[in-house]
Structures are given as structure tokens and as C-alpha cells.
XYZ file of N, CA, C and O in Angstrom:
600
model
N -21.652 -0.353 15.479
C -20.553 0.604 15.867
C -19.567 0.572 14.812
O -19.270 -0.427 14.264
N -19.150 1.789 14.422
C -18.195 1.951 13.289
C -16.758 1.526 13.794
O -16.485 1.484 14.955
N -15.998 1.265 12.789
C -14.540 0.913 13.058
C -13.534 1.900 12.464
O -13.915 2.700 11.533
N -12.553 2.067 13.144
C -11.420 2.879 12.743
C -10.524 1.886 11.925
O -10.306 0.830 12.327
N -9.897 2.244 10.789
C -9.218 1.366 9.969
C -7.699 1.835 9.765
O -7.514 3.009 9.571
N -6.806 0.874 9.956
C -5.465 1.185 9.824
C -4.894 0.228 8.821
O -5.145 -0.935 8.909
N -4.042 0.664 7.875
C -3.419 -0.295 6.844
C -1.953 -0.358 7.278
O -1.234 0.625 7.471
N -1.451 -1.531 7.421
C -0.096 -1.829 7.789
C 0.542 -2.716 6.681
O -0.160 -3.484 5.888
N 1.887 -2.556 6.366
C 2.525 -3.314 5.448
C 3.837 -4.013 6.137
O 4.507 -3.222 6.842
N 4.037 -5.330 5.919
C 5.152 -5.925 6.571
C 6.435 -5.788 5.635
O 6.295 -5.177 4.504
N 7.579 -6.366 6.054
C 8.757 -6.220 5.287
C 8.744 -7.002 3.849
O 9.583 -6.710 3.025
N 7.735 -7.833 3.669
C 7.592 -8.536 2.392
C 6.558 -7.920 1.509
O 6.017 -8.547 0.520
N 6.054 -6.667 1.912
C 5.031 -5.887 1.290
C 3.698 -6.509 1.266
O 2.911 -6.234 0.470
N 3.383 -7.364 2.236
C 1.914 -7.912 2.514
C 1.263 -6.837 3.172
O 1.715 -6.218 4.144
N 0.071 -6.544 2.802
C -0.737 -5.564 3.330
C -1.737 -6.210 4.377
O -2.306 -7.217 4.149
N -2.016 -5.534 5.462
C -2.813 -5.797 6.460
C -3.816 -4.697 6.793
O -3.400 -3.519 6.899
N -5.108 -4.980 6.851
C -6.138 -3.943 7.065
C -6.608 -4.311 8.484
O -7.280 -5.356 8.614
N -6.443 -3.392 9.507
C -6.843 -3.606 10.780
C -7.997 -2.704 11.170
O -7.867 -1.535 11.084
N -9.048 -3.276 11.560
C -10.349 -2.519 12.081
C -10.318 -2.589 13.606
O -10.185 -3.677 14.242
N -10.617 -1.457 14.172
C -10.623 -1.258 15.599
C -11.895 -0.639 15.970
O -12.290 0.322 15.204
N -12.626 -0.784 17.060
C -13.822 -0.100 17.362
C -13.654 1.400 17.436
O -12.619 1.708 18.240
N -14.285 2.206 16.811
C -14.117 3.664 16.908
C -14.619 4.132 18.273
O -15.664 3.758 18.682
N -13.868 4.965 18.899
C -14.219 5.575 20.158
C -13.972 4.686 21.382
O -14.146 5.148 22.572
N -13.574 3.408 21.135
C -13.264 2.532 22.263
C -11.749 2.343 22.233
O -11.209 1.579 21.331
N -10.965 2.891 23.136
C -9.548 2.798 23.066
C -8.852 3.523 22.048
O -7.753 3.049 21.584
N -9.323 4.590 21.460
C -8.724 5.255 20.558
C -7.350 5.777 20.985
O -6.429 6.005 20.251
N -7.120 5.849 22.301
C -5.864 6.349 22.767
C -5.064 5.183 23.401
O -4.247 5.465 24.332
N -5.296 3.949 23.045
C -4.599 2.925 23.639
C -3.072 2.882 23.268
O -2.706 2.926 22.079
N -2.263 3.001 24.247
C -0.857 3.108 24.180
C -0.357 1.705 23.596
O 0.756 1.712 22.917
N -0.945 0.657 23.792
C -0.449 -0.682 23.463
C -0.819 -0.988 22.008
O -0.344 -2.008 21.455
N -1.572 -0.163 21.348
C -2.065 -0.472 19.977
C -0.912 -0.680 19.015
O -0.953 -1.622 18.267
N 0.134 0.169 18.933
C 1.257 -0.116 18.086
C 1.967 -1.421 18.299
O 2.287 -2.152 17.359
N 2.004 -1.848 19.614
C 2.596 -3.078 19.994
C 1.819 -4.186 19.485
O 2.200 -5.318 19.003
N 0.395 -4.095 19.613
C -0.416 -5.240 19.175
C -0.337 -5.269 17.656
O -0.362 -6.339 17.123
N -0.329 -4.128 17.008
C -0.296 -4.214 15.520
C 1.064 -4.947 15.061
O 1.068 -5.709 14.205
N 2.094 -4.575 15.808
C 3.418 -5.269 15.443
C 3.436 -6.735 15.602
O 3.875 -7.456 14.873
N 2.827 -7.093 16.840
C 2.563 -8.578 17.031
C 1.752 -9.241 16.039
O 2.129 -10.332 15.513
N 0.658 -8.639 15.572
C -0.389 -9.210 14.645
C 0.471 -9.402 13.175
O 0.467 -10.467 12.694
N 1.104 -8.346 12.834
C 1.815 -8.366 11.576
C 2.915 -9.437 11.478
O 3.181 -10.116 10.643
N 3.737 -9.355 12.666
C 4.925 -10.078 12.734
C 4.598 -11.667 12.852
O 5.486 -12.458 12.512
N 3.385 -11.923 13.335
C 3.077 -13.310 13.589
C 1.770 -13.741 12.894
O 1.052 -14.450 13.419
N 1.400 -13.049 11.807
C 0.190 -13.303 11.161
C -0.124 -14.728 10.813
O -1.198 -15.142 11.065
N 0.844 -15.451 10.289
C 0.555 -16.775 9.947
C 0.030 -17.774 11.077
O -0.983 -18.410 10.940
N 0.705 -17.446 12.210
C 0.253 -18.315 13.410
C -1.078 -17.859 13.893
O -1.911 -18.651 14.359
N -1.340 -16.583 13.940
C -2.644 -16.054 14.398
C -3.709 -16.482 13.382
O -4.761 -17.006 13.801
N -3.477 -16.325 12.115
C -4.425 -16.672 11.082
C -4.768 -18.173 11.207
O -5.771 -18.645 11.039
N -3.737 -18.922 11.222
C -3.825 -20.492 11.350
C -4.684 -20.868 12.655
O -5.607 -21.767 12.608
N -4.440 -20.201 13.814
C -5.133 -20.424 15.032
C -6.666 -20.094 14.818
O -7.465 -20.792 15.238
N -6.905 -18.988 14.122
C -8.177 -18.590 13.904
C -8.925 -19.662 12.962
O -10.104 -20.081 13.194
N -8.302 -20.091 11.900
C -8.990 -21.067 11.041
C -9.246 -22.358 11.767
O -10.382 -22.906 11.599
N -8.305 -22.898 12.513
C -8.453 -24.091 13.196
C -9.632 -23.997 14.242
O -10.489 -24.798 14.462
N -9.632 -22.812 14.947
C -10.610 -22.455 16.030
C -12.045 -22.386 15.275
O -13.048 -23.036 15.723
N -12.102 -21.933 14.162
C -13.445 -21.720 13.526
C -13.856 -23.134 12.972
O -15.073 -23.517 13.172
N -12.941 -23.914 12.513
C -13.388 -25.272 12.034
C -13.930 -26.127 13.169
O -14.808 -26.933 12.955
N -13.207 -25.938 14.337
C -13.588 -26.781 15.527
C -14.730 -26.214 16.304
O -15.567 -27.070 16.815
N -14.884 -24.991 16.437
C -15.824 -24.360 17.412
C -16.856 -23.326 16.750
O -17.691 -22.881 17.466
N -16.606 -22.963 15.522
C -17.576 -21.949 14.941
C -16.930 -20.648 15.077
O -15.760 -20.389 15.449
N -17.801 -19.545 14.905
C -17.371 -18.226 14.998
C -16.733 -17.936 16.356
O -17.079 -18.367 17.457
N -15.749 -17.048 16.387
C -14.987 -16.740 17.576
C -13.849 -15.789 17.346
O -13.654 -15.231 16.274
N -12.966 -15.750 18.309
C -11.798 -14.907 18.261
C -10.507 -15.544 18.730
O -10.518 -16.459 19.737
N -9.361 -15.160 18.175
C -8.125 -15.530 18.743
C -7.764 -14.616 19.966
O -7.880 -13.431 19.780
N -7.341 -15.202 20.953
C -6.943 -14.489 22.136
C -5.448 -14.517 22.281
O -4.850 -15.695 22.350
N -4.761 -13.411 22.323
C -3.375 -13.295 22.540
C -3.141 -12.766 23.976
O -3.506 -11.630 24.285
N -2.501 -13.595 24.743
C -2.280 -13.138 26.161
C -0.835 -13.317 26.504
O -0.069 -14.120 26.069
N -0.421 -12.413 27.354
C 1.056 -12.453 27.793
C 1.209 -13.541 28.807
O 0.263 -13.852 29.563
N 2.293 -14.197 28.676
C 2.604 -15.310 29.630
C 3.130 -14.685 30.894
O 3.355 -13.447 30.935
N 3.419 -15.514 31.851
C 3.872 -15.011 33.177
C 5.282 -14.290 33.021
O 5.894 -14.371 31.965
N 5.769 -13.696 34.029
C 6.971 -12.874 33.875
C 8.197 -13.725 33.639
O 9.164 -13.132 33.037
N 8.246 -14.941 33.870
C 9.370 -15.732 33.475
C 9.593 -15.713 32.045
O 10.780 -15.953 31.600
N 8.601 -15.556 31.219
C 8.757 -15.533 29.708
C 9.438 -14.240 29.264
O 10.004 -14.168 28.181
N 9.586 -13.239 30.156
C 10.366 -11.947 29.795
C 11.794 -12.281 29.488
O 12.448 -11.451 28.891
N 12.376 -13.361 29.894
C 13.682 -13.790 29.706
C 14.003 -14.142 28.302
O 15.081 -14.083 27.756
N 12.820 -14.460 27.548
C 12.950 -14.846 26.158
C 13.110 -13.645 25.362
O 12.341 -12.678 25.569
N 13.938 -13.642 24.347
C 14.239 -12.512 23.595
C 13.143 -12.211 22.432
O 12.876 -11.152 22.036
N 12.593 -13.275 21.919
C 11.583 -13.130 20.871
C 10.261 -12.791 21.409
O 9.757 -13.391 22.273
N 9.688 -11.629 20.855
C 8.511 -11.109 21.494
C 7.262 -12.098 21.514
O 6.485 -12.015 22.378
N 7.162 -12.993 20.473
C 6.053 -13.846 20.405
C 6.145 -14.967 21.474
O 5.243 -15.572 21.918
N 7.414 -15.190 21.924
C 7.592 -16.314 22.845
C 6.934 -15.944 24.277
O 6.692 -16.793 25.141
N 6.672 -14.594 24.408
C 6.096 -14.178 25.739
C 4.663 -14.075 25.608
O 4.065 -13.623 26.602
N 4.086 -14.631 24.630
C 2.617 -14.632 24.448
C 2.022 -16.025 24.071
O 2.835 -16.829 23.576
N 0.763 -16.262 24.437
C 0.184 -17.471 24.093
C -1.052 -17.261 23.266
O -1.733 -16.132 23.424
N -1.411 -18.219 22.413
C -2.560 -18.005 21.602
C -3.631 -19.033 22.046
O -3.295 -20.102 22.351
N -4.902 -18.548 22.046
C -6.077 -19.543 22.254
C -7.140 -19.034 21.348
O -7.028 -18.079 20.848
N -8.204 -19.814 21.389
C -9.409 -19.410 20.659
C -10.594 -19.579 21.456
O -10.800 -20.592 22.239
N -11.488 -18.666 21.434
C -12.690 -18.579 22.179
C -13.861 -18.399 21.303
O -13.955 -17.429 20.477
N -14.882 -19.349 21.400
C -16.030 -19.209 20.338
C -16.851 -18.016 20.961
O -16.791 -17.433 22.068
N -17.658 -17.432 20.102
C -18.342 -16.118 20.333
C -19.210 -16.269 21.530
O -19.441 -15.227 22.325
N -19.838 -17.407 21.773
C -20.721 -17.657 22.964
C -20.179 -18.181 24.156
O -20.800 -18.571 25.059
N -18.738 -18.083 24.213
C -17.952 -18.663 25.419
C -18.166 -17.750 26.629
O -18.396 -16.532 26.466
N -17.977 -18.314 27.756
C -18.047 -17.501 28.942
C -16.844 -16.498 28.942
O -17.087 -15.375 29.503
N -15.694 -16.886 28.393
C -14.502 -15.958 28.359
C -14.937 -14.654 27.681
O -14.624 -13.493 28.288
N -15.554 -14.756 26.549
C -15.821 -13.571 25.738
C -17.090 -12.791 26.555
O -17.043 -11.687 26.544
N -18.062 -13.569 26.959
C -19.248 -12.929 27.582
C -18.804 -12.147 28.810
O -19.319 -11.061 29.054
N -17.838 -12.722 29.514
C -17.415 -12.016 30.770
C -16.611 -10.777 30.614
O -16.497 -9.937 31.451
N -15.905 -10.674 29.380
C -15.010 -9.599 29.215
C -15.531 -8.523 28.103
O -14.789 -7.573 27.899
N -16.578 -8.814 27.500
C -16.953 -7.921 26.399
C -18.349 -7.369 26.676
O -19.312 -7.864 26.185
N -18.318 -6.308 27.428
C -19.612 -5.610 27.719
C -19.465 -4.142 27.235
O -18.408 -3.711 26.850
N -20.590 -3.497 27.165
C -20.598 -2.094 26.730
C -20.257 -2.008 25.239
O -20.606 -2.917 24.428
N -19.700 -0.899 24.786
C -19.472 -0.681 23.367
C -18.515 -1.808 22.672
O -18.839 -2.141 21.595
N -17.559 -2.317 23.452
C -16.724 -3.277 22.854
C -17.547 -4.556 22.617
O -17.290 -5.284 21.596
N -18.400 -4.884 23.542
C -19.242 -6.073 23.256
C -20.185 -5.962 22.080
O -20.366 -6.883 21.296
N -20.835 -4.703 21.848
C -21.550 -4.560 20.720
C -20.747 -4.625 19.396
O -21.177 -5.110 18.441
N -19.581 -4.062 19.433
C -18.723 -4.131 18.275
C -18.274 -5.587 17.919
O -18.440 -5.994 16.708
N -17.933 -6.302 18.975
C -17.602 -7.763 18.728
C -18.809 -8.480 18.232
O -18.670 -9.287 17.322
N -19.990 -8.260 18.688
C -21.201 -8.939 18.330
C -21.415 -8.646 16.788
O -21.777 -9.535 15.957
N -21.252 -7.294 16.461
C -21.429 -6.953 15.091
C -20.340 -7.722 14.185
O -20.775 -8.193 13.065
N -19.115 -7.899 14.721
C -18.167 -8.539 13.890
C -18.411 -10.001 13.725
O -18.347 -10.660 12.735
N -18.932 -10.596 14.940
C -19.209 -12.075 14.812
C -20.392 -12.316 13.830
O -20.370 -13.444 13.171
N -21.203 -11.448 13.742
C -22.376 -11.626 12.778
C -22.022 -11.389 11.347
O -22.727 -11.830 10.466
N -20.912 -10.667 11.071
C -20.797 -10.269 9.605
C -19.405 -10.573 9.183
O -19.132 -10.623 7.883
N -18.248 -11.068 9.972
C -16.989 -11.329 9.507
C -16.954 -12.656 8.610
O -17.794 -13.508 8.876
N -16.143 -12.729 7.676
C -15.938 -14.009 6.900
C -14.588 -14.590 7.466
O -13.554 -14.041 7.206
N -14.687 -15.715 8.172
C -13.489 -16.341 8.787
C -12.537 -16.857 7.790
O -11.452 -17.210 8.073
N -12.851 -16.915 6.384
C -11.892 -17.254 5.514
C -11.078 -16.172 5.044
O -10.023 -16.292 4.376
N -11.453 -14.904 5.402
C -10.853 -13.615 4.987
C -10.316 -12.793 6.203
O -9.404 -12.002 5.907
N -10.900 -12.994 7.259
C -10.656 -12.024 8.372
C -10.401 -12.825 9.672
O -11.026 -13.940 9.853
N -9.756 -12.188 10.582
C -9.315 -12.794 11.912
C -9.753 -11.748 12.983
O -9.466 -10.612 12.893
N -10.568 -12.245 13.988
C -10.819 -11.406 15.045
C -9.735 -11.700 16.139
O -9.659 -12.874 16.518
N -9.011 -10.683 16.592
C -8.049 -10.833 17.617
C -8.300 -9.987 18.903
O -8.604 -8.798 18.764
N -8.180 -10.648 19.996
C -8.456 -9.987 21.222
C -7.174 -9.982 22.119
O -6.457 -11.067 22.242
N -6.873 -8.890 22.828
C -5.730 -8.655 23.657
C -6.299 -8.286 24.999
O -6.748 -7.126 25.196
N -6.391 -9.199 25.991
C -6.947 -8.935 27.264
C -5.886 -8.135 28.150
O -4.684 -8.552 28.009
N -6.153 -7.166 28.932
C -5.270 -6.398 29.733
C -6.025 -5.602 30.745
O -6.878 -4.874 30.456
N -5.633 -5.828 32.089
C -6.148 -5.115 33.103
C -7.737 -5.012 33.109
O -8.272 -3.920 33.251
N -8.339 -6.128 32.901
C -9.853 -6.158 32.937
C -10.524 -5.617 31.591
O -11.797 -5.517 31.686
N -9.806 -5.231 30.703
C -10.387 -4.771 29.501
C -9.870 -5.647 28.316
O -8.995 -6.463 28.565
N -10.577 -5.488 27.153
C -10.125 -6.216 25.925
C -9.983 -5.248 24.750
O -10.854 -4.428 24.600
N -8.854 -5.430 24.131
C -8.597 -4.634 22.980
C -8.859 -5.509 21.879
O -8.359 -6.608 21.687
N -9.769 -4.981 20.913
C -10.268 -5.946 19.837
C -9.825 -5.446 18.494
O -9.777 -4.156 18.235
N -9.515 -6.332 17.614
C -9.084 -6.039 16.259
C -9.728 -7.058 15.211
O -9.749 -8.291 15.640
N -10.188 -6.568 14.162
C -10.603 -7.460 12.972
C -9.598 -7.265 11.974
O -9.330 -6.048 11.503
N -8.774 -8.188 11.546
C -7.708 -8.113 10.695
C -7.857 -8.885 9.366
O -8.286 -10.030 9.444
N -7.677 -8.221 8.298
C -7.571 -8.895 6.938
C -6.148 -8.830 6.538
O -5.519 -7.776 6.588
N -5.663 -10.092 6.205
C -4.096 -10.033 5.741
C -3.846 -11.184 4.847
O -4.695 -12.031 4.466
N -2.601 -11.279 4.442
C -2.100 -12.250 3.542
C -1.100 -12.998 4.213
O -0.052 -12.479 4.805
N -1.110 -14.347 4.203
C -2.117 -15.189 3.553
C -3.392 -15.291 4.263
O -3.497 -14.939 5.379
N -4.498 -15.688 3.477
C -5.757 -15.847 4.125
C -5.703 -16.891 5.197
O -4.685 -17.823 5.278
N -6.626 -16.951 6.262
C -6.551 -17.861 7.359
C -6.491 -19.330 6.805
O -5.555 -20.122 7.431
N -7.292 -19.779 5.829
C -7.097 -21.182 5.476
C -5.762 -21.514 4.940
O -5.146 -22.597 5.107
N -5.211 -20.632 4.116
C -3.844 -20.913 3.533
C -2.691 -20.790 4.603
O -1.774 -21.506 4.579
N -2.878 -19.859 5.575
C -1.889 -19.751 6.638
C -1.897 -21.117 7.347
O -0.837 -21.476 7.863
N -3.059 -21.739 7.609
C -3.083 -22.935 8.238
C -2.341 -24.053 7.565
O -1.636 -24.778 8.157
N -2.488 -24.097 6.227
C -1.654 -24.964 5.405
C -0.279 -24.669 5.508
O 0.616 -25.570 5.635
N 0.140 -23.443 5.419
C 1.620 -23.051 5.490
C 2.313 -23.331 6.869
O 3.466 -23.741 6.848
N 1.583 -23.222 7.886
C 2.201 -23.434 9.188
C 2.245 -24.896 9.533
O 2.856 -25.240 10.562
N 1.589 -25.690 8.786
C 1.462 -27.132 9.064
C 0.892 -27.373 10.435
O 1.142 -28.413 11.054
N -0.040 -26.532 10.759
C -0.610 -26.564 12.113
C -1.498 -27.899 12.295
O -1.656 -28.445 13.264
N -1.897 -28.453 11.081
C -2.719 -29.669 11.256
C -1.875 -30.854 11.682
O -2.472 -31.789 12.045
N -0.531 -30.674 11.672
C 0.371 -31.833 12.073
C 0.665 -31.715 13.475
O 1.449 -32.499 14.072
N 0.329 -30.587 14.121
C 0.657 -30.440 15.500
C -0.212 -31.148 16.394
O -1.301 -31.374 16.311
């Protein structure tokens, strides 16, 4: 399945290339918010991806909204949590069927985890999927965030 590509630039002129399955969710109203969250918190997402890959193999970072009590927090990332699901996990198998499942399977077979991050946003029984290339690379983001000390 082909991807639709969007190039984004943050305030530090770092470039991000975001691939989304073509024809699946082309009209997703949440996509700009997803892009903003990915770009704004790239180091944390890339570090989570690198650590998840090192521990569990190919897979994706899952960005989920926390419960409504988190809405009181002013920072948008505080209202979300990150986790990692291996490609063969029940979480991914249960939520990725049809065209999105085929696109994810293609990504799992071909992405380079040292250069790209697969990011999933679950919402209302569906999953919005993105394959993102950005700066810094996932291994370097892991070093920068000092995630290994957490």
C-alpha cells in the first residue's frame, strides 16, 4: 500500500518526513494535532522507539491520551502516554486489520529502526499510523534524552 508524504519543519529548522497510508484516513481531522505532537516531542518518541526496538524487536510507539484528569495539565504532552508494542503483539494484531494492517505489515518488513519511527494513535476503535523520519535519529535521541538512566 502506498503512502502519502508530508514534510514538516520545527522551530529549529529540523525536517520531519511523515508517511501515512494513502486512502486510509486521508480526511482525519486529528492528523494536524498528531503531526504537532510528533514534531514537538520527537526526541521522546524517537527514544521510546529505539529502546522498544532494542528490547522487543520491530514494533511501534503508541501515543495514547490519558484520562480526563490529565486535561487540567497545560502542556499537551502531559495528557499523553507513550508505550511500545512489538509487531507481533496482541495489541497491534487486535487493532490493525484491513488496509491499515497491510500498510503496517509493509512498514514492519521494510523500515530501518535507526532512521524511522512507527507511531500509532489509537482512537475510537481505529488506529492512525505514521512512519516518521526526523532529526535526531532514534539512537541519538535515546542518548540525548538520557532515557537509559530512567
